XYZ file of C-alpha atoms in Angstrom:
588
model
C 0.000 0.000 0.000
C 1.400 3.408 -1.022
C -0.343 6.765 -0.562
C 0.530 10.437 -0.442
C 0.132 11.908 3.045
C 1.835 14.130 5.566
C 4.383 12.776 8.007
C 1.935 13.220 10.895
C -0.685 11.237 8.982
C 1.908 8.531 8.336
C 2.531 8.114 12.063
C -1.137 7.502 12.788
C -1.606 5.290 9.722
C 1.419 3.184 10.671
C 0.017 2.687 14.165
C -3.305 1.561 12.679
C -1.570 -0.773 10.208
C 0.438 -2.309 13.068
C -2.784 -3.049 14.966
C -2.044 -0.543 17.732
C -5.142 0.208 19.806
C -3.662 2.337 22.602
C -0.763 4.741 22.960
C 0.480 6.586 26.026
C 1.736 10.104 25.696
C 2.028 13.755 26.574
C 1.748 16.536 23.978
C 4.230 19.306 23.307
C 5.177 21.714 20.540
C 7.322 19.293 18.541
C 4.557 16.667 18.232
C 1.486 18.870 17.765
C 1.008 17.817 14.107
C 0.800 14.170 15.249
C -1.614 15.060 18.058
C -3.773 16.923 15.537
C -4.043 13.730 13.472
C -4.817 11.673 16.583
C -7.709 14.058 17.300
C -9.199 13.386 13.852
C -9.447 9.589 14.110
C -10.995 7.014 16.448
C -9.064 3.786 15.863
C -6.127 4.534 18.182
C -6.989 5.595 21.729
C -4.574 7.991 23.390
C -4.031 7.753 27.153
C -2.874 11.100 28.534
C -0.301 10.578 31.285
C 0.977 13.247 33.662
C 4.714 12.750 33.102
C 6.617 11.252 30.185
C 8.228 8.645 32.441
C 4.697 7.483 33.203
C 4.042 7.073 29.463
C 7.053 4.803 29.094
C 6.245 2.588 32.084
C 2.576 2.414 31.049
C 3.677 1.213 27.610
C 5.855 -1.386 29.361
C 2.948 -2.603 31.501
C 0.737 -2.778 28.425
C 3.363 -4.781 26.531
C 4.191 -7.128 29.392
C 0.537 -7.942 30.079
C -0.415 -8.508 26.422
C 2.691 -9.698 24.597
C 2.147 -6.826 22.143
C 4.370 -3.829 21.464
C 3.744 -0.903 23.805
C 3.749 2.566 22.236
C 4.633 5.951 23.734
C 4.510 9.414 22.156
C 6.380 12.395 23.641
C 7.731 15.742 22.558
C 11.319 16.872 22.009
C 13.884 17.935 24.590
C 12.674 17.230 28.135
C 9.887 15.015 26.800
C 12.474 12.730 25.248
C 14.928 12.893 28.150
C 12.144 11.971 30.587
C 11.782 8.745 28.562
C 15.352 7.609 29.161
C 14.505 5.764 32.395
C 11.645 3.671 30.963
C 13.636 3.004 27.792
C 16.552 1.682 29.847
C 14.120 -0.270 32.015
C 12.562 -1.874 28.936
C 15.971 -2.649 27.447
C 17.175 -4.470 30.548
C 13.930 -6.419 30.946
C 13.442 -7.147 27.219
C 10.124 -5.325 26.847
C 8.996 -4.483 23.271
C 8.297 -0.759 23.023
C 8.177 1.833 20.258
C 8.752 5.397 21.443
C 7.980 8.189 18.989
C 9.609 11.488 19.868
C 9.236 14.913 18.329
C 12.307 16.873 17.275
C 12.963 20.465 16.258
C 12.871 21.207 12.523
C 15.751 19.700 10.552
C 17.332 23.082 9.751
C 17.491 23.846 13.515
C 19.174 20.603 14.575
C 22.499 21.406 16.182
C 21.639 25.055 16.849
C 20.586 24.642 20.503
C 17.027 25.484 19.501
C 14.246 25.631 22.060
C 13.584 22.146 23.484
C 16.253 20.576 21.311
C 18.397 17.661 22.451
C 20.333 14.913 20.724
C 17.637 12.288 21.264
C 19.343 9.679 19.090
C 22.656 10.150 20.903
C 21.100 10.184 24.367
C 18.937 7.096 23.807
C 21.463 5.007 21.876
C 22.634 3.118 25.006
C 19.007 2.719 26.142
C 17.503 1.168 23.015
C 17.886 -1.751 20.644
C 17.951 0.737 17.784
C 16.895 4.293 17.027
C 16.282 6.486 14.015
C 16.306 10.216 13.213
C 13.985 10.657 10.216
C 15.078 13.452 7.887
C 13.083 12.517 4.780
C 9.322 12.101 4.991
C 9.464 9.440 2.267
C 11.447 7.207 4.645
C 9.056 7.640 7.561
C 6.530 4.889 6.808
C 9.233 2.294 6.213
C 11.121 3.282 9.366
C 8.013 3.135 11.553
C 7.195 -0.398 10.415
C 10.852 -1.380 10.736
C 10.750 -0.061 14.307
C 7.906 -2.408 15.239
C 9.763 -5.317 13.638
C 12.942 -4.612 15.606
C 11.063 -4.040 18.878
C 9.145 -7.331 18.794
C 11.572 -9.721 17.087
C 14.501 -11.597 18.572
C 15.146 -10.469 22.115
C 12.395 -7.838 22.464
C 13.293 -4.318 23.457
C 12.622 -0.603 23.052
C 13.282 1.519 19.969
C 13.022 5.265 19.319
C 11.848 7.046 16.172
C 12.791 10.744 16.347
C 10.742 12.870 13.912
C 11.535 16.547 13.257
C 8.536 18.868 13.148
C 9.029 19.855 9.496
C 9.013 16.159 8.523
C 5.656 15.831 10.271
C 4.259 18.685 8.145
C 5.877 17.540 4.883
C 4.010 15.415 2.334
C 5.466 12.232 0.920
C 4.776 8.643 -0.069
C 3.622 6.309 2.679
C 4.693 2.678 2.412
C 2.638 0.031 4.219
C 3.930 -2.756 6.455
C 4.199 -5.505 3.856
C 7.462 -7.465 4.058
C 9.143 -4.912 6.295
C 12.274 -6.035 8.106
C 15.598 -4.558 9.133
C 18.378 -4.773 6.558
C 20.883 -6.429 8.904
C 18.851 -7.642 11.901
C 17.670 -11.217 11.357
C 17.446 -13.075 14.695
C 18.008 -16.816 14.630
C 14.890 -18.542 15.964
C 15.715 -22.201 15.276
C 18.365 -23.756 17.486
C 21.185 -25.908 16.159
C 19.781 -29.437 16.255
C 23.163 -30.976 17.049
C 23.571 -28.807 20.121
C 20.008 -29.588 21.194
C 20.723 -33.325 20.919
C 23.899 -32.901 22.958
C 21.915 -30.999 25.588
C 19.299 -33.753 25.765
C 22.029 -36.395 26.164
C 23.527 -34.395 29.031
C 20.121 -34.052 30.665
C 19.522 -37.798 30.425
C 22.766 -38.496 32.317
C 22.092 -35.910 35.025
C 21.960 -36.957 38.673
C 21.084 -33.555 40.121
C 19.463 -31.477 37.365
C 17.620 -28.163 37.621
C 15.763 -25.959 35.148
C 16.705 -22.294 35.589
C 14.094 -20.205 33.747
C 13.864 -16.496 33.043
C 11.814 -13.781 31.404
C 12.740 -15.089 27.967
C 10.255 -17.932 28.451
C 7.457 -15.410 29.006
C 8.625 -13.201 26.129
C 8.632 -16.149 23.750
C 4.862 -16.494 24.177
C 2.226 -18.950 25.402
C 3.652 -21.854 23.417
C 6.968 -21.547 25.245
C 5.326 -21.736 28.669
C 3.247 -24.744 27.561
C 6.348 -26.549 26.289
C 8.311 -25.720 29.447
C 5.598 -27.255 31.604
C 5.471 -30.325 29.376
C 9.251 -30.759 29.488
C 9.317 -30.430 33.281
C 6.586 -33.096 33.511
C 8.407 -35.394 31.063
C 11.740 -35.198 32.885
C 10.620 -34.824 36.493
C 13.354 -32.225 37.023
C 12.956 -29.408 39.568
C 12.393 -25.909 38.178
C 13.155 -22.457 39.505
C 12.830 -18.975 38.042
C 14.243 -15.490 38.061
C 12.138 -12.530 39.161
C 11.158 -11.838 35.545
C 10.225 -15.438 34.770
C 7.556 -15.900 37.460
C 4.398 -17.469 36.075
C 6.061 -19.364 33.226
C 5.828 -22.454 35.456
C 2.916 -22.476 37.936
C 3.676 -21.726 41.576
C 1.377 -24.607 42.517
C 3.331 -27.076 40.342
C 4.850 -30.007 42.216
C 8.301 -29.420 40.684
C 8.406 -25.733 41.644
C 11.255 -24.636 43.937
C 10.252 -20.996 44.161
C 12.190 -17.998 42.947
C 15.978 -18.045 43.106
C 18.520 -15.292 43.591
C 19.332 -12.709 46.238
C 15.937 -13.080 47.919
C 15.058 -16.489 46.527
C 14.175 -19.595 48.496
C 16.725 -21.688 50.345
C 15.847 -24.755 48.273
C 16.098 -22.979 44.907
C 19.475 -21.427 45.638
C 20.978 -24.584 47.129
C 19.697 -26.622 44.174
C 21.429 -24.194 41.822
C 24.639 -24.429 43.848
C 24.731 -28.232 44.126
C 23.235 -29.307 40.774
C 25.295 -31.260 38.256
C 23.356 -30.154 35.158
C 21.799 -26.700 34.882
C 19.419 -25.922 31.999
C 19.152 -22.125 31.705
C 16.194 -21.128 29.539
C 15.701 -17.500 28.562
C 17.753 -16.221 31.505
C 20.902 -14.106 31.436
C 22.929 -15.034 34.549
C 22.728 -11.554 36.052
C 24.412 -10.712 39.331
C 21.209 -10.872 41.422
C 21.024 -14.555 40.415
C 24.626 -15.704 40.373
C 25.992 -14.074 43.508
C 29.771 -14.506 43.575
C 30.679 -15.626 40.067
C 33.713 -17.723 41.002
C 31.517 -19.721 43.408
C 28.444 -19.982 41.202
C 27.273 -23.595 40.781
C 30.874 -24.833 40.668
C 30.180 -28.502 39.922
C 27.587 -28.218 37.177
C 27.538 -28.625 33.420
C 25.584 -25.687 32.040
C 23.195 -25.548 29.087
C 22.044 -22.085 28.006
C 19.130 -21.408 25.634
C 18.772 -17.779 24.563
C 17.785 -15.795 21.476
C 20.370 -13.094 22.198
C 23.833 -14.232 21.058
C 25.506 -11.644 23.306
C 23.967 -13.267 26.411
C 25.592 -16.648 25.875
C 28.962 -16.836 27.698
C 28.631 -13.163 28.658
C 28.631 -13.574 32.444
C 29.032 -17.325 32.935
C 30.827 -19.774 30.664
C 28.493 -22.567 29.608
C 29.143 -26.022 28.222
C 26.382 -26.005 25.587
C 25.048 -22.733 24.240
C 21.927 -22.933 22.078
C 21.029 -19.807 20.125
C 17.333 -19.619 19.274
C 13.834 -18.744 20.341
C 12.794 -20.542 23.526
C 9.586 -21.971 22.052
C 11.334 -23.447 19.004
C 14.231 -24.887 21.012
C 11.958 -26.409 23.668
C 9.815 -27.934 20.931
C 12.854 -29.675 19.460
C 14.241 -30.604 22.875
C 10.971 -32.207 23.970
C 10.603 -34.077 20.673
C 14.145 -35.488 20.904
C 13.660 -36.447 24.566
C 10.535 -38.425 23.679
C 11.679 -39.893 20.362
C 14.965 -41.111 21.835
C 13.148 -42.815 24.696
C 15.167 -40.899 27.267
C 14.235 -41.163 30.912
C 15.721 -39.523 33.938
C 17.853 -41.597 36.306
C 14.988 -42.344 38.695
C 17.129 -43.498 41.611
C 19.442 -40.470 41.395
C 16.518 -38.113 40.889
C 14.741 -39.519 43.939
C 17.856 -38.866 46.009
C 18.080 -35.345 44.591
C 14.457 -34.630 45.530
C 15.264 -35.959 48.997
C 17.993 -33.325 49.342
C 15.611 -30.645 48.088
C 12.971 -31.709 50.593
C 15.504 -31.305 53.407
C 16.203 -27.760 52.216
C 12.470 -27.096 51.996
C 12.123 -28.217 55.595
C 14.100 -25.125 56.615
C 10.990 -23.099 55.673
C 13.064 -20.187 54.472
C 10.044 -17.942 53.915
C 8.686 -18.458 57.422
C 7.668 -15.425 59.452
C 5.717 -14.833 62.644
C 2.332 -13.108 62.506
C 1.003 -12.541 66.011
C -1.093 -9.825 67.542
C -2.518 -6.909 65.622
C 0.674 -5.601 63.999
C 0.476 -6.490 60.305
C 3.544 -8.293 59.017
C 4.173 -7.390 55.371
C 4.424 -11.048 54.355
C 1.006 -11.681 55.902
C -0.458 -8.722 53.999
C 0.740 -10.181 50.677
C -0.521 -13.651 51.583
C -3.969 -12.309 52.434
C -4.013 -10.289 49.207
C -3.112 -13.440 47.279
C -5.798 -15.546 48.941
C -8.413 -12.883 48.205
C -7.473 -12.501 44.534
C -6.070 -15.875 43.423
C -9.333 -17.023 41.802
C -9.762 -13.842 39.770
C -8.092 -12.641 36.580
C -5.479 -10.571 38.391
C -2.457 -8.668 37.139
C 0.197 -7.609 39.647
C 2.674 -4.796 39.181
C 5.143 -3.584 41.783
C 7.331 -0.689 42.637
C 10.895 -1.552 43.760
C 12.093 -2.523 47.221
C 11.201 -4.932 50.005
C 7.555 -5.013 48.964
C 8.652 -6.149 45.486
C 10.552 -9.108 46.908
C 7.739 -10.033 49.303
C 5.311 -9.948 46.374
C 7.577 -12.293 44.406
C 7.912 -14.624 47.397
C 4.326 -14.748 48.636
C 2.080 -14.100 45.629
C 1.780 -17.333 43.641
C 1.687 -16.825 39.870
C 0.052 -19.579 37.846
C 0.159 -17.947 34.400
C 2.632 -15.834 32.433
C 2.105 -12.120 31.714
C 0.330 -11.556 35.039
C 3.455 -10.224 36.799
C 5.049 -6.910 35.865
C 8.008 -5.572 37.791
C 11.214 -3.671 37.139
C 13.860 -6.377 37.331
C 17.107 -5.267 35.729
C 17.030 -1.519 36.343
C 15.092 -1.608 39.630
C 13.059 1.518 38.885
C 11.188 3.050 41.794
C 8.011 4.575 40.377
C 7.464 1.788 37.827
C 4.429 0.112 39.358
C 1.586 2.654 39.148
C 2.054 3.632 35.485
C 2.691 -0.032 34.590
C -0.608 -0.899 36.286
C -2.298 1.809 34.219
C -0.880 0.211 31.073
C -2.081 -3.250 32.089
C -5.515 -1.944 33.078
C -5.832 -0.137 29.736
C -5.333 -3.471 27.970
C -7.532 -5.477 30.365
C -10.434 -3.248 31.346
C -12.368 -5.966 33.178
C -9.415 -7.469 35.062
C -8.237 -6.725 38.588
C -4.933 -4.836 38.384
C -2.993 -4.251 41.611
C 0.214 -2.301 42.131
C 1.972 -3.647 45.230
C 3.885 -0.590 46.398
C 6.039 0.863 49.135
C 5.399 4.200 50.808
C 8.590 5.632 49.282
C 8.342 4.175 45.760
C 4.724 5.137 45.181
C 5.576 8.824 45.526
C 7.954 8.661 42.563
C 5.105 8.727 40.006
C 2.134 9.504 42.235
C 0.843 12.004 39.682
C -0.377 9.117 37.514
C -3.337 8.666 39.880
C -4.763 11.559 37.888
C -4.365 9.501 34.691
C -6.211 6.569 36.269
C -9.068 8.809 37.410
C -9.417 10.635 34.074
C -9.497 7.453 32.010
C -11.626 5.520 34.515
C -8.970 2.880 35.066
C -9.769 1.169 38.409
C -6.198 0.292 39.390
C -5.627 -0.653 43.025
C -2.440 0.494 44.759
C -1.670 -1.722 47.763
C 0.921 0.215 49.775
C 2.988 -1.648 52.368
C 3.580 1.425 54.499
C 6.445 0.979 56.954
C 7.587 4.631 56.940
C 10.993 3.649 55.539
C 12.754 3.107 52.263
C 12.634 -0.483 53.402
C 15.347 -2.153 51.338
C 17.723 0.770 51.831
C 17.111 0.600 55.586
C 17.665 -3.178 55.590
C 21.044 -2.853 53.877
C 22.026 0.000 56.163
C 21.059 -2.103 59.160
C 22.805 -5.283 58.027
C 25.807 -3.916 56.167
C 26.418 -0.353 57.363
C 26.432 -0.562 61.137
C 22.728 0.318 61.492
C 23.439 3.900 60.418
C 20.061 4.789 58.876
C 21.189 7.619 56.656
C 18.147 9.347 55.099
C 16.089 6.161 54.698
C 13.297 7.184 57.091
C 10.478 8.612 54.971
C 9.379 11.548 57.054
C 6.507 13.873 56.068
C 4.558 11.148 54.262
C 1.173 12.252 52.959
C -2.068 10.881 54.309
C -2.645 8.385 51.514
C -6.383 8.198 52.142
C -6.759 11.969 51.792
C -4.374 11.959 48.831
C -6.520 9.393 47.011
C -9.592 11.494 47.652
C -7.808 14.641 46.461
C -7.227 12.933 43.112
C -10.856 11.808 42.930
C -10.034 8.217 43.849
C -10.811 6.048 46.866
C -8.673 5.822 50.009
C -8.634 2.811 52.342
C -6.489 2.179 55.404
C -5.781 -0.924 57.510
C -3.718 -0.584 60.691
C -4.537 -3.893 62.447
C -4.403 -7.493 61.297
C -8.066 -7.930 62.228
C -8.999 -5.147 59.774
C -7.055 -6.492 56.832
C -9.443 -8.957 55.169
C -12.433 -6.613 55.173
C -10.303 -3.766 53.870
C -8.953 -5.919 51.013
C -12.512 -6.926 50.139
C -13.499 -3.256 50.021
C -10.529 -2.474 47.760
C -11.444 -5.258 45.335
C -15.089 -4.184 45.236
C -14.270 -0.506 44.602
C -15.220 0.697 41.121
C -12.518 3.349 40.820
C -8.793 3.786 41.500
C -7.778 2.992 45.085
C -4.878 3.885 47.341
C -4.766 1.260 50.103
C -2.609 2.369 53.039
C -1.593 -0.894 54.725
C 0.367 -0.039 57.864
C 2.888 -2.828 58.387
C 5.679 -3.591 60.868
C 8.285 -0.860 60.522
C 11.476 -2.881 60.838
C 10.626 -6.189 59.149
C 13.470 -7.460 56.970
C 13.247 -9.406 53.740
C 14.791 -12.874 54.017
C 16.269 -15.136 52.755
C 19.080 -12.913 51.544
C 22.372 -13.594 49.789
C 24.657 -10.727 50.795
C 26.429 -9.072 47.876
C 29.604 -10.913 47.045
C 28.483 -14.209 48.592
C 27.615 -17.550 47.003
C 24.248 -19.316 46.868
C 25.119 -21.579 49.771
C 25.961 -18.590 51.994
C 22.410 -17.331 52.366
C 21.197 -15.504 55.439
C 17.951 -16.918 56.796
C 15.970 -15.005 59.444
C 17.495 -17.024 62.279
C 20.995 -16.452 60.844
C 20.836 -12.655 60.920
C 23.004 -12.403 64.015
C 25.851 -10.000 64.591
C 28.334 -12.748 63.703
C 26.609 -13.571 60.430
C 26.330 -9.907 59.535
C 30.029 -9.468 60.232
C 30.720 -12.266 57.755
C 28.892 -10.237 55.118
C 31.365 -7.381 55.471
C 34.844 -7.360 54.031
C 38.006 -6.952 56.068
C 37.875 -3.168 55.969
C 34.280 -3.029 57.133
C 32.798 -2.095 53.788
C 29.896 -3.919 52.161
C 30.928 -6.335 49.436
C 29.436 -4.961 46.227
């Protein structure tokens, strides 16, 4: 399809041709031609945010909850620079996003014009790819190419920077047929010889473990189905990174829980002691590996990933398989069955016996007594009240994020949205808005902390305006909880600026925005208050007052190995001292 139209018309037409139904944005001078075209059509709904960072995180939440590409539209200069955080967040967590930015007219580029910045230069480290469009006749092709790059291979964010004169100019629009990048052609099929070698290694394993990551979720529903089938066929235990939760059900009998810095005792010890590790769509980041030279020292490692740069990047593996998770698992499962492979039942039974002994430590145990609400209990009650509904959970970043990962059981993929790699405070509320936009009839809850929620609190106004009934469940302990925990455990209990003084009254704040405020201060009030939150028809701020000094355990101190975890009963002065180096500084 080719037609003559203005650059601004091309932007809207490209969105329609790509099947985009919602975009998140904030207008400004350099994108007014595009906003004028948005006004004159009804196929693409625009969600007006209150800050450009909110637009980016909302697009991430939309993408993560749907598997589609999220789209954001912002102006030049500060509009574009405010997008750097969500772009980096999306890059680290492999979230497909197309960000369209306005730019000053081409003849003004480089002149320090009003609201000019080098958007392409600034966002280059934060994106898979970016474009500055100087010829309107290239715009249609570039827009469709942008969607291709964002969604294919390892998903990620891209930027299309469009000068204002290009938006006004008239040229030839090219449709999306057969659009692809000239040099970017991700390999989706794994090498069958390597897959066979991996299957042979799995069949000989005595202490195997599946280590799964966000790549399983990104690969789509077929990948999660095949993972579950492969786990059932082999009988191997399975664990997951923070980003991979839901790919294998939390109720599954082979589930070890999340691994990593705040993972379960059984998951981390299984990773440390295994003899064959099958990493699927995970990248061996530092929150998972702990001390690299002590990471799973006795294991043979298989790594399946669509990103060639991830294989052997942080950890050397024995068999690297480049390809899309769904395609590789399909071949792996077929070879396992066709070859008549079976796990070593005697060895596997002994391995499960070891795992059961680790489970008996009950590493997530806590004590709920009296009326003070423990944060773990609050998450458990929230889970019990919402587990039978279509529920999407987002989080901010901190202790509450880890408690949500530990105590909210995810049965399906794409129901869990959190900032994993970048750890962005302020992510959860706009991400919830994005998820709620895509799933109007679902229950969408942002599990937040009293400090994190204030980072993008202004987006409550977005939720109210667009009648998006997001629920914000704030674990309010009056501290930057994770900062305080590290200061307590690793910095001599010197609580430097981690006490969140002058907090607003969240109930009154909700009402000021036109939303609903709810508060629970006692354990006996919690269930009824959660019921009221769920039943509310509009956006809710739920102020859940929890124990001020509760710490998040288990915990692998920075610089320690998986088998050097701190459990709640281990957090003594002696154990803390072991987490500090010889000069008294935290190992980082």
